[in-house]
PDB file of C-alpha atoms in Angstrom:
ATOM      1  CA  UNK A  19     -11.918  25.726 -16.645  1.00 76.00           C
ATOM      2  CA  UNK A  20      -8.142  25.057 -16.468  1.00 89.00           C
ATOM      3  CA  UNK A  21      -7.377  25.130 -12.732  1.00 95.00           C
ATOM      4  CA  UNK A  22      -4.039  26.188 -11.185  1.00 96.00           C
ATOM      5  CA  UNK A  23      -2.145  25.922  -8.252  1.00 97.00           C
ATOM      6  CA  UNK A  24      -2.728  29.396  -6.713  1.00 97.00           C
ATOM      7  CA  UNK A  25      -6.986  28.803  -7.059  1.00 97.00           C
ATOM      8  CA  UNK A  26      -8.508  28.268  -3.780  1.00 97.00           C
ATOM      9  CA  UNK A  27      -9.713  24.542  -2.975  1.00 97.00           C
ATOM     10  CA  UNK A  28     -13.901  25.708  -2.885  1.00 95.00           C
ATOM     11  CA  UNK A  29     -13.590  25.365  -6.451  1.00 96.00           C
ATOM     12  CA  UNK A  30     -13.351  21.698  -6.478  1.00 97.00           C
ATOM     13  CA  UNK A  31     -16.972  19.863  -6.395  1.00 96.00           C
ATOM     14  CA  UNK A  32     -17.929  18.737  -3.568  1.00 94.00           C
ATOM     15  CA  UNK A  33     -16.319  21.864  -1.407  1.00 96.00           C
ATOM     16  CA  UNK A  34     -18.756  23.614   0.578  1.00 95.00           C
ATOM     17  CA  UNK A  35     -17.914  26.347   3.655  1.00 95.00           C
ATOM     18  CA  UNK A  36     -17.842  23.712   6.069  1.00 95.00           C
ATOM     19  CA  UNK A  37     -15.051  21.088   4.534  1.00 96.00           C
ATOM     20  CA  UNK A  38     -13.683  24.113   3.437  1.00 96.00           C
ATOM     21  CA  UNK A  39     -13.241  25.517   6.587  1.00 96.00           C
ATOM     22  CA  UNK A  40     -11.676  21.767   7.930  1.00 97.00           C
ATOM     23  CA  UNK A  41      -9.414  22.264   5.189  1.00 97.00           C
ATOM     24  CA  UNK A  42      -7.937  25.712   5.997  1.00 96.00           C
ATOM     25  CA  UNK A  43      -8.037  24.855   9.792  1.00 96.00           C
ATOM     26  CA  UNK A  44      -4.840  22.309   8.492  1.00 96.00           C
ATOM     27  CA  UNK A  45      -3.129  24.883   6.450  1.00 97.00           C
ATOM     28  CA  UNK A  46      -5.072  23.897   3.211  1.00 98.00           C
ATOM     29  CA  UNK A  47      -6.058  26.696   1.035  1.00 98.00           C
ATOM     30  CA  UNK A  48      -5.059  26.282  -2.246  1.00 98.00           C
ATOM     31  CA  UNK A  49      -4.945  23.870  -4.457  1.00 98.00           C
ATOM     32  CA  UNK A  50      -1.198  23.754  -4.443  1.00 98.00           C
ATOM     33  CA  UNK A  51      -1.342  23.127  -0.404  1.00 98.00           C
ATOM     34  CA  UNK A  52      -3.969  19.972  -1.440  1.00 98.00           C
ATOM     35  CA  UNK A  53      -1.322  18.795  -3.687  1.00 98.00           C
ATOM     36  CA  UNK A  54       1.350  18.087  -1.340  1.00 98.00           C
ATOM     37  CA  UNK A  55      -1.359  17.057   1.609  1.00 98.00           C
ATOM     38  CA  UNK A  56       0.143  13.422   1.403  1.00 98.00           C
ATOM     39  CA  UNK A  57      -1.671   9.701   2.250  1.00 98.00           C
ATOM     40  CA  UNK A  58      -0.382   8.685   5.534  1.00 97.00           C
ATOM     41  CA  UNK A  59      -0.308   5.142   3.944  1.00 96.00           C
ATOM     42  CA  UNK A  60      -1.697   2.786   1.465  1.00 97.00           C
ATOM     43  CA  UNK A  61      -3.445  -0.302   1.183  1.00 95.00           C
ATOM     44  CA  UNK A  62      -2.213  -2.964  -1.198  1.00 95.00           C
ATOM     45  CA  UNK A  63      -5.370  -4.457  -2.907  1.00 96.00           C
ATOM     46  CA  UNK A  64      -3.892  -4.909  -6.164  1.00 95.00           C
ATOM     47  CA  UNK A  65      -4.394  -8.922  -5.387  1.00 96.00           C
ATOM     48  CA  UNK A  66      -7.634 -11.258  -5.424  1.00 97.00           C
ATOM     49  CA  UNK A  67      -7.438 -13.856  -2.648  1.00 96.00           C
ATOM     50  CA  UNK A  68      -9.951 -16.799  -2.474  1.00 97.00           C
ATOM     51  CA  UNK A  69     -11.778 -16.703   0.829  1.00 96.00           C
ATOM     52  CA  UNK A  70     -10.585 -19.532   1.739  1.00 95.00           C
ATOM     53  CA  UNK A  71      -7.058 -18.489   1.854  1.00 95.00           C
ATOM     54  CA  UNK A  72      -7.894 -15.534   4.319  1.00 93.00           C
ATOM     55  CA  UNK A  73      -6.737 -15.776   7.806  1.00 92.00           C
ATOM     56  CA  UNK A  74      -8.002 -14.330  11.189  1.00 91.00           C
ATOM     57  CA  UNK A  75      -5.972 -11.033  11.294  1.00 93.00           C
ATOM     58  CA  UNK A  76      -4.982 -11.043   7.499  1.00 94.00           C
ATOM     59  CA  UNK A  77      -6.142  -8.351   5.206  1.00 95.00           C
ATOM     60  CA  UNK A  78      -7.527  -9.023   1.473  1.00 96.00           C
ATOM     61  CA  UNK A  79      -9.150  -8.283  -1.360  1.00 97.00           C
ATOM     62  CA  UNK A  80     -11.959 -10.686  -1.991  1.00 98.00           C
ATOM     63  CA  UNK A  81     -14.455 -10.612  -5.435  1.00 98.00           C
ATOM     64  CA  UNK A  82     -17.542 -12.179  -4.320  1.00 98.00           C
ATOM     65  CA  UNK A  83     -21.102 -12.200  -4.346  1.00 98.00           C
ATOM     66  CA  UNK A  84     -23.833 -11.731  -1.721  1.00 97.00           C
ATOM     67  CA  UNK A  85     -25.942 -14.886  -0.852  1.00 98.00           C
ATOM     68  CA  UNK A  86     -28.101 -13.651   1.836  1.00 97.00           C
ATOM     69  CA  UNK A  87     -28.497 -10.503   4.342  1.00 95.00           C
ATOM     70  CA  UNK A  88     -30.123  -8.952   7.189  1.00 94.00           C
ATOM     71  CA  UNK A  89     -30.472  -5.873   9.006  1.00 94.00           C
ATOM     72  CA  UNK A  90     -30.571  -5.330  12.645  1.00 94.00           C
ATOM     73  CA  UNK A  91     -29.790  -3.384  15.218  1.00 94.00           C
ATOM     74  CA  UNK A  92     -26.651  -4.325  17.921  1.00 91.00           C
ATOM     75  CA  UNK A  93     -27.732  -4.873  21.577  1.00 89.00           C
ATOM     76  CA  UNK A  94     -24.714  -3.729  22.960  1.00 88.00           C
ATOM     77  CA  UNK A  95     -24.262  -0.595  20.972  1.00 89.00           C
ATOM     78  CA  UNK A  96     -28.072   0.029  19.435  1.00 91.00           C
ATOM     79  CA  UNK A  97     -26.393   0.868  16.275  1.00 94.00           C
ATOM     80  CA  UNK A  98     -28.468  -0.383  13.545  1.00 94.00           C
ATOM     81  CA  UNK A  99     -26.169  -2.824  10.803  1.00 95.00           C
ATOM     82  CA  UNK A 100     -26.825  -4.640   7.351  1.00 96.00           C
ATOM     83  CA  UNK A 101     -25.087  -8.173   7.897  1.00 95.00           C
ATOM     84  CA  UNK A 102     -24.281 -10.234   4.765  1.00 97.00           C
ATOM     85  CA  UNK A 103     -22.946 -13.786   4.129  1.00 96.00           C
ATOM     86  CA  UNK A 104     -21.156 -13.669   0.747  1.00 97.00           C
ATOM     87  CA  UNK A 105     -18.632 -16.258  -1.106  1.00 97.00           C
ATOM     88  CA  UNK A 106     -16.637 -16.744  -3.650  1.00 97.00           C
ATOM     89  CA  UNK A 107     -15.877 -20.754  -5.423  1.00 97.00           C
ATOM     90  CA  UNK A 108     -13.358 -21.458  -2.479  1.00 96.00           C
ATOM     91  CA  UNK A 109     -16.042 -20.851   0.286  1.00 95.00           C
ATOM     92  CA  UNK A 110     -17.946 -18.274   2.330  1.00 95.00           C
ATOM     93  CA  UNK A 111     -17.964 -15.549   5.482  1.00 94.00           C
ATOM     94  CA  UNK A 112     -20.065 -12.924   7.074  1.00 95.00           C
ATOM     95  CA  UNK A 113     -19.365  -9.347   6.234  1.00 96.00           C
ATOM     96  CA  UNK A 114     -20.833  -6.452   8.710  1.00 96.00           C
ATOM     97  CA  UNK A 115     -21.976  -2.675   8.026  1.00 96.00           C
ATOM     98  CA  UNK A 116     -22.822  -0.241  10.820  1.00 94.00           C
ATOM     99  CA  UNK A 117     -24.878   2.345   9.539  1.00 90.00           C
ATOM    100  CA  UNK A 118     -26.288   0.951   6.664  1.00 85.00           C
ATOM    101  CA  UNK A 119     -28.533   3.786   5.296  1.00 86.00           C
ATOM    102  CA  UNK A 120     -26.940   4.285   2.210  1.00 86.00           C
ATOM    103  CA  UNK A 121     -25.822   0.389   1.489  1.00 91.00           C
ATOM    104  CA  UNK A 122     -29.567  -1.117   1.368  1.00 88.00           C
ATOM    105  CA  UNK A 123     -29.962  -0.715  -1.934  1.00 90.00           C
ATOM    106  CA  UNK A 124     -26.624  -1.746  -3.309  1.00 93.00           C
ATOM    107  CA  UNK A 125     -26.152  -4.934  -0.896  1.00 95.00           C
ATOM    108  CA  UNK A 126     -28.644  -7.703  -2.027  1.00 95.00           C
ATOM    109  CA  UNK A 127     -28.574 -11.328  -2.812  1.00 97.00           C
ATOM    110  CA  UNK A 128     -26.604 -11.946  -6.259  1.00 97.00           C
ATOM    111  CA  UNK A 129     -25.069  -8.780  -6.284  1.00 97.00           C
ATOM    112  CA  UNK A 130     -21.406  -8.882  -6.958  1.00 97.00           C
ATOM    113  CA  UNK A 131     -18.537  -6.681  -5.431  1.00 96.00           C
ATOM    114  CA  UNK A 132     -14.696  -6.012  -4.674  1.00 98.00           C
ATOM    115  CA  UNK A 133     -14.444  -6.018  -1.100  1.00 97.00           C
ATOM    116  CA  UNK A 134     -11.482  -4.994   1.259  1.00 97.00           C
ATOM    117  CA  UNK A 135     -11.029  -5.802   4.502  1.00 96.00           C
ATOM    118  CA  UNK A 136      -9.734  -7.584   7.405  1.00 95.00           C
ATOM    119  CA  UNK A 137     -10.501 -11.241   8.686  1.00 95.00           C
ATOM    120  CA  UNK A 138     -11.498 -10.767  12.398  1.00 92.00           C
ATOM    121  CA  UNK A 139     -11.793 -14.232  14.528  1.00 81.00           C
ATOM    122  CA  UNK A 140     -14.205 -13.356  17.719  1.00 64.00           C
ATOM    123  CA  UNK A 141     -14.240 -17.195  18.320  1.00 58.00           C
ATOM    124  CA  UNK A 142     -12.470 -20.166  16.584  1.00 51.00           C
ATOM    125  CA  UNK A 143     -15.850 -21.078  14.925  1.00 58.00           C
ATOM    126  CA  UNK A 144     -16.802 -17.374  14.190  1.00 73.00           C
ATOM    127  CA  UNK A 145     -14.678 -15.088  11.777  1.00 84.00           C
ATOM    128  CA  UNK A 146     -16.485 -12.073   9.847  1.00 93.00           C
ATOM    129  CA  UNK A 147     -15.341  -9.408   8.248  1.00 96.00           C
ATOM    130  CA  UNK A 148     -15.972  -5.630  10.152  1.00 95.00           C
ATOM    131  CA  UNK A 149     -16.844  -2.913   7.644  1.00 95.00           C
ATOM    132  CA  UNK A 150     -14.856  -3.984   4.039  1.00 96.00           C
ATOM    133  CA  UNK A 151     -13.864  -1.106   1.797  1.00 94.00           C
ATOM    134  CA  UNK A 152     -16.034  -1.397  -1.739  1.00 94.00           C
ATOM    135  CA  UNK A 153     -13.010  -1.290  -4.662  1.00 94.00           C
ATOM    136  CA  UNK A 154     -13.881  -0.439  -8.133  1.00 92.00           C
ATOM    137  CA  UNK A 155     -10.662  -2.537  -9.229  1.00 94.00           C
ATOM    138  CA  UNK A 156      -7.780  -4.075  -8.051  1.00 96.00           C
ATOM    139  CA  UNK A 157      -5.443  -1.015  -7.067  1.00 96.00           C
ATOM    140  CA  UNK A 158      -3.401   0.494  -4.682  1.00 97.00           C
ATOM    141  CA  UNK A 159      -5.606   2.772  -2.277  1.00 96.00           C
ATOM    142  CA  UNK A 160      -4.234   5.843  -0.578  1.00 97.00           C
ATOM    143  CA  UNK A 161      -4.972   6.439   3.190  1.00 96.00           C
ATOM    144  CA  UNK A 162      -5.100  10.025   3.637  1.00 97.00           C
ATOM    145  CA  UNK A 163      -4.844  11.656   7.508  1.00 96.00           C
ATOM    146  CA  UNK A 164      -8.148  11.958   9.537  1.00 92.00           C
ATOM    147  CA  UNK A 165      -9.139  15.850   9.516  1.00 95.00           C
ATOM    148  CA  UNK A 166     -12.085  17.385  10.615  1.00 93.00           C
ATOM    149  CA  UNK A 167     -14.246  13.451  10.043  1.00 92.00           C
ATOM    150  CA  UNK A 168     -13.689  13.811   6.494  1.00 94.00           C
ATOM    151  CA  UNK A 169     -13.570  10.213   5.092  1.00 93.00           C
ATOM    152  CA  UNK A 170     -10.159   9.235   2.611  1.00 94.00           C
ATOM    153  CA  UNK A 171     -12.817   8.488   0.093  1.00 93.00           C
ATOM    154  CA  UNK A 172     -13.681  12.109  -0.048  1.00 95.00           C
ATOM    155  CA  UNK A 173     -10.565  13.341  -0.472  1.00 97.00           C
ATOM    156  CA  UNK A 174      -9.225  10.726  -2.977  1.00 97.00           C
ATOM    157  CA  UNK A 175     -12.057  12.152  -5.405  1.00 96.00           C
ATOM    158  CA  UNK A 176     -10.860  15.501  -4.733  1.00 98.00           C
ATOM    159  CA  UNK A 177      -7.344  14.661  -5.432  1.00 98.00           C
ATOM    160  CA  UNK A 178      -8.531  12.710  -8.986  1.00 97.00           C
ATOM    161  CA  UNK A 179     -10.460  16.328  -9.724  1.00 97.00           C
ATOM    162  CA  UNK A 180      -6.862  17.880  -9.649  1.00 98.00           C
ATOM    163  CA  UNK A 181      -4.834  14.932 -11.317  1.00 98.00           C
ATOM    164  CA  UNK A 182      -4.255  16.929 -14.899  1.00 97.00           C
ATOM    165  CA  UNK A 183      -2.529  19.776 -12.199  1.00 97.00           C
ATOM    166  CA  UNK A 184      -0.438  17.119 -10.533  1.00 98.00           C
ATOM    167  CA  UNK A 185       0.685  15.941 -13.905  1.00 97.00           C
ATOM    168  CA  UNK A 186       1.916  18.528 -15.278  1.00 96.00           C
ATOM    169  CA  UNK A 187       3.742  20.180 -11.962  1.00 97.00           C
ATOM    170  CA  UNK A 188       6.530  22.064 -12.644  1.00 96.00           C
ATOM    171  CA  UNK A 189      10.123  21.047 -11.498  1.00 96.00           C
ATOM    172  CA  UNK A 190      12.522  23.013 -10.481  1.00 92.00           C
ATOM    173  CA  UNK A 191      15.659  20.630 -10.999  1.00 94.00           C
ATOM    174  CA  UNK A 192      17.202  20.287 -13.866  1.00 94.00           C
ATOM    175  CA  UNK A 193      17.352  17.041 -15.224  1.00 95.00           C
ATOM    176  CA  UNK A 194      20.878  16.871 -15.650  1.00 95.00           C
ATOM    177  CA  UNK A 195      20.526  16.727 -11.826  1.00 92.00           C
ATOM    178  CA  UNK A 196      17.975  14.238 -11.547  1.00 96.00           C
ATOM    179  CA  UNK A 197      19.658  12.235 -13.530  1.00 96.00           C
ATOM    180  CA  UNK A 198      22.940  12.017 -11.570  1.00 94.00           C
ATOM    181  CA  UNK A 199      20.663  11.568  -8.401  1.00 93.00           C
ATOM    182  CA  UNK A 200      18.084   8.870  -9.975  1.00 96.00           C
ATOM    183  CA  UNK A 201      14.962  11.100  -8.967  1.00 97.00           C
ATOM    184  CA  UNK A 202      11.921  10.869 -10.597  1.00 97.00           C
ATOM    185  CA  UNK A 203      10.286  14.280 -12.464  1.00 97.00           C
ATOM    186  CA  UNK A 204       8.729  15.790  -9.671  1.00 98.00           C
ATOM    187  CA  UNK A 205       5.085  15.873 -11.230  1.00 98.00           C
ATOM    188  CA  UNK A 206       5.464  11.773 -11.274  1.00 98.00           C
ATOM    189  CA  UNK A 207       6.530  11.695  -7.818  1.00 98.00           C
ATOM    190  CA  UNK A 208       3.679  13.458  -6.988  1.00 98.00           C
ATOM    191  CA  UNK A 209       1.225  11.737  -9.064  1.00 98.00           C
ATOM    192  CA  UNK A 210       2.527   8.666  -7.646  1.00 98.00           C
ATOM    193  CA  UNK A 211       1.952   9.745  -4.178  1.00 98.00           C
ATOM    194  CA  UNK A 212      -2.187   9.904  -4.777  1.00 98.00           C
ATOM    195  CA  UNK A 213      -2.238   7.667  -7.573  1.00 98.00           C
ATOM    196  CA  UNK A 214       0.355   4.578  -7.624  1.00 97.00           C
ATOM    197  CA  UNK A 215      -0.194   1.909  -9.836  1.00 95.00           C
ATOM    198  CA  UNK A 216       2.361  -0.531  -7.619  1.00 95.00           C
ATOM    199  CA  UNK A 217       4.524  -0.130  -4.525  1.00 94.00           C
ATOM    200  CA  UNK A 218       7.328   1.069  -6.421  1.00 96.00           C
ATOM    201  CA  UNK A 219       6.161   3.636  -7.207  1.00 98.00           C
ATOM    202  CA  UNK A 220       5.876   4.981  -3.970  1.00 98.00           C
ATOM    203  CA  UNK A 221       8.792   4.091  -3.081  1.00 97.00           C
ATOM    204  CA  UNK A 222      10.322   5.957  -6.031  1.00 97.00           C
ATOM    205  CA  UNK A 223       8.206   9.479  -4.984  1.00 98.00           C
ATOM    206  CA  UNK A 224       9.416   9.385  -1.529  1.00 97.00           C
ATOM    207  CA  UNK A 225      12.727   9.343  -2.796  1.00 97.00           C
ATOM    208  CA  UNK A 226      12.706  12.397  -5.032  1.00 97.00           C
ATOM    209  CA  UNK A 227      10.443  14.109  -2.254  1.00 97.00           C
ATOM    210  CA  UNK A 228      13.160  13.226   0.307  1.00 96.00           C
ATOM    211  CA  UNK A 229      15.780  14.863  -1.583  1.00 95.00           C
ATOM    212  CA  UNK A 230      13.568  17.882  -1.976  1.00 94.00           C
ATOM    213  CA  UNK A 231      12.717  17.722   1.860  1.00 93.00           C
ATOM    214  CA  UNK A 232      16.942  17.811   2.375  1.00 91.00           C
ATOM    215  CA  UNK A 233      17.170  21.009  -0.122  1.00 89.00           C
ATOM    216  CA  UNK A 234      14.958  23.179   1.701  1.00 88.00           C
ATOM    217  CA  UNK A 235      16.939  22.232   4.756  1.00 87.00           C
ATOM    218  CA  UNK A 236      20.411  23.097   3.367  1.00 82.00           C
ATOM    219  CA  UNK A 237      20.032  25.287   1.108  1.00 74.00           C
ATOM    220  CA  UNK A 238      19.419  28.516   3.696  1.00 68.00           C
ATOM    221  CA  UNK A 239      22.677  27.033   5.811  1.00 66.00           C
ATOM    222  CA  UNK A 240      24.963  26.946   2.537  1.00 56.00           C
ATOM    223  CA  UNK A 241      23.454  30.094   1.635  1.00 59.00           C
ATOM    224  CA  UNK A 242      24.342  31.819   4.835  1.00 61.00           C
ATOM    225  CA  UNK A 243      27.564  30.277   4.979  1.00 54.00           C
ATOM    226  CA  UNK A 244      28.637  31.861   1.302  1.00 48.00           C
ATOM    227  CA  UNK A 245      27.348  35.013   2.657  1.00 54.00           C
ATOM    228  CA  UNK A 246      29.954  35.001   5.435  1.00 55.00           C
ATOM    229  CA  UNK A 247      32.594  33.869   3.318  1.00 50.00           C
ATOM    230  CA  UNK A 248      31.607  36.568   0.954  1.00 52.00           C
ATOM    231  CA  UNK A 249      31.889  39.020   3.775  1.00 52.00           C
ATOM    232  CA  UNK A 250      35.198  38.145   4.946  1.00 51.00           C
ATOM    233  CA  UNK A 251      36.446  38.484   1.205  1.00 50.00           C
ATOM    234  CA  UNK A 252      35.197  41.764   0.934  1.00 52.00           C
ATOM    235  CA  UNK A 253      36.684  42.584   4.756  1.00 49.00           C
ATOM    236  CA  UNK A 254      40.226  41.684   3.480  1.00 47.00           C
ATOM    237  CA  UNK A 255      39.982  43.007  -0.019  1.00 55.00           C
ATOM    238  CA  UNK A 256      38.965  46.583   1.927  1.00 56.00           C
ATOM    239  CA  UNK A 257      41.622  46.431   4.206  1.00 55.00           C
ATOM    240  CA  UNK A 258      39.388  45.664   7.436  1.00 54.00           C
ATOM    241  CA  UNK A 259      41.059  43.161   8.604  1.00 46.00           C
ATOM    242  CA  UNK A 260      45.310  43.404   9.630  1.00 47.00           C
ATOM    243  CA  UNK A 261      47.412  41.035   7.185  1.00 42.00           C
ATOM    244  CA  UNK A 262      50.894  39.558   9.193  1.00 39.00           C
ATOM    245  CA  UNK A 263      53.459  40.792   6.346  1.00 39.00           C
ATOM    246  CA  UNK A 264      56.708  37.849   6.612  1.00 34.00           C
TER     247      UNK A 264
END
């Protein structure tokens, strides 16, 4: 089925009444409206770091593999967690899951992952790394707004359901335009939006979605103002308005 950008969003998998509901609460009802529903950042993991580069408060992408874990449950909280130590060549830390239902089968000894996430130091002899993100490959990752407790994982697979219709958006510039202004075909600035393949890129899409952004918010004012002008044309060509003979 060829979707477009008029067909309502419960036609994407994974779209029942209830996230379709979160979605129209925010103004979301089409697939159009998902289009331009932007990340509110992005994470840079295009980059393997050794572990033993990583500092307390830094942010990385590690590949490593799991050499032991546990599961447990936290006194202070009583949230049950899966707790792993895994390494790479250059050395070794603890990672930490909270709710670990659905990670007890994938996180075992030997098993080998992509993992994002941030170094946190609780004492100078203790780092570990809170919840990592699981990356299929080294990438750029869009961070998309929290609505209605839907996770950015969710809605970056509904956003990959709709790439051919971001591709092939429509643009209403001409390129002799574009050209003069260095903007980017709008379908790639939008495509790079949910799917950048290096910073660049988004800096590129903001661009061209900038400029649009400025349009919309001239175009009515130089509209209205040739209106007027027309209007006092017409006024003097009908004789409205006296003309001072010299």
């Amino acid at each position: 089925m060829t979707l477009t950008q008029s067909d309502s969003i419960d036609l994407l998998k994974g779209i029942g009444p209830k996230t379709a509901a979160v979605f129209q609460k925010n103004g979301i009802t089409t697939l159009g409206d998902l289009i331009y529903f932007f990340p509110r950042g992005w994470i840079d993991a295009t980059t393997i770091i050794p572990i033993a580069d990583l500092r307390p408060g830094q942010s990385g992408l590690l590949d490593v593999q799991v050499v032991t874990c546990r599961e447990g449950v936290s006194q202070r909280t009583r949230l049950p967690y899966l707790r792993a130590l895994i390494a790479d060549p250059s050395g070794s830390l603890e990672a930490m899951w909270f709710h670990p239902r659905f990670l007890r089968d994938k996180i075992k000894p030997g098993a080998g992952f992509l993992l994002y996430g941030k170094l946190q130091g609780f004492r100078i002899d203790r780092t570990i790394m809170m919840g990592p993100k699981f990356v299929a490959k080294p990438s750029i990752i869009p961070v998309y707004p929290q609505i209605g407790g839907l996770p950015s994982a969710k809605i970056r697979g509904l956003m990959k359901q709709i790439e051919p219709l971001i591709a092939s958006y429509p643009d209403y510039l001409p390129e002799e335009i574009r050209g003069k202004q260095n903007l980017l075909p709008l379908a790639d600035a939008l495509s790079f939006m949910h799917f950048p393949g290096e910073v660049s890129d988004i800096d590129a899409a903001r661009h061209r979605l900038g400029f649009d952004e400025l349009l919309i918010v001239m175009v009515p004012s130089l509209l209205t103002q040739s209106e007027r002008e027309h209007e006092q044309t017409d006024a003097l060509q009908d004789g409205d308005l006296p003309v001072k003979k010299w």
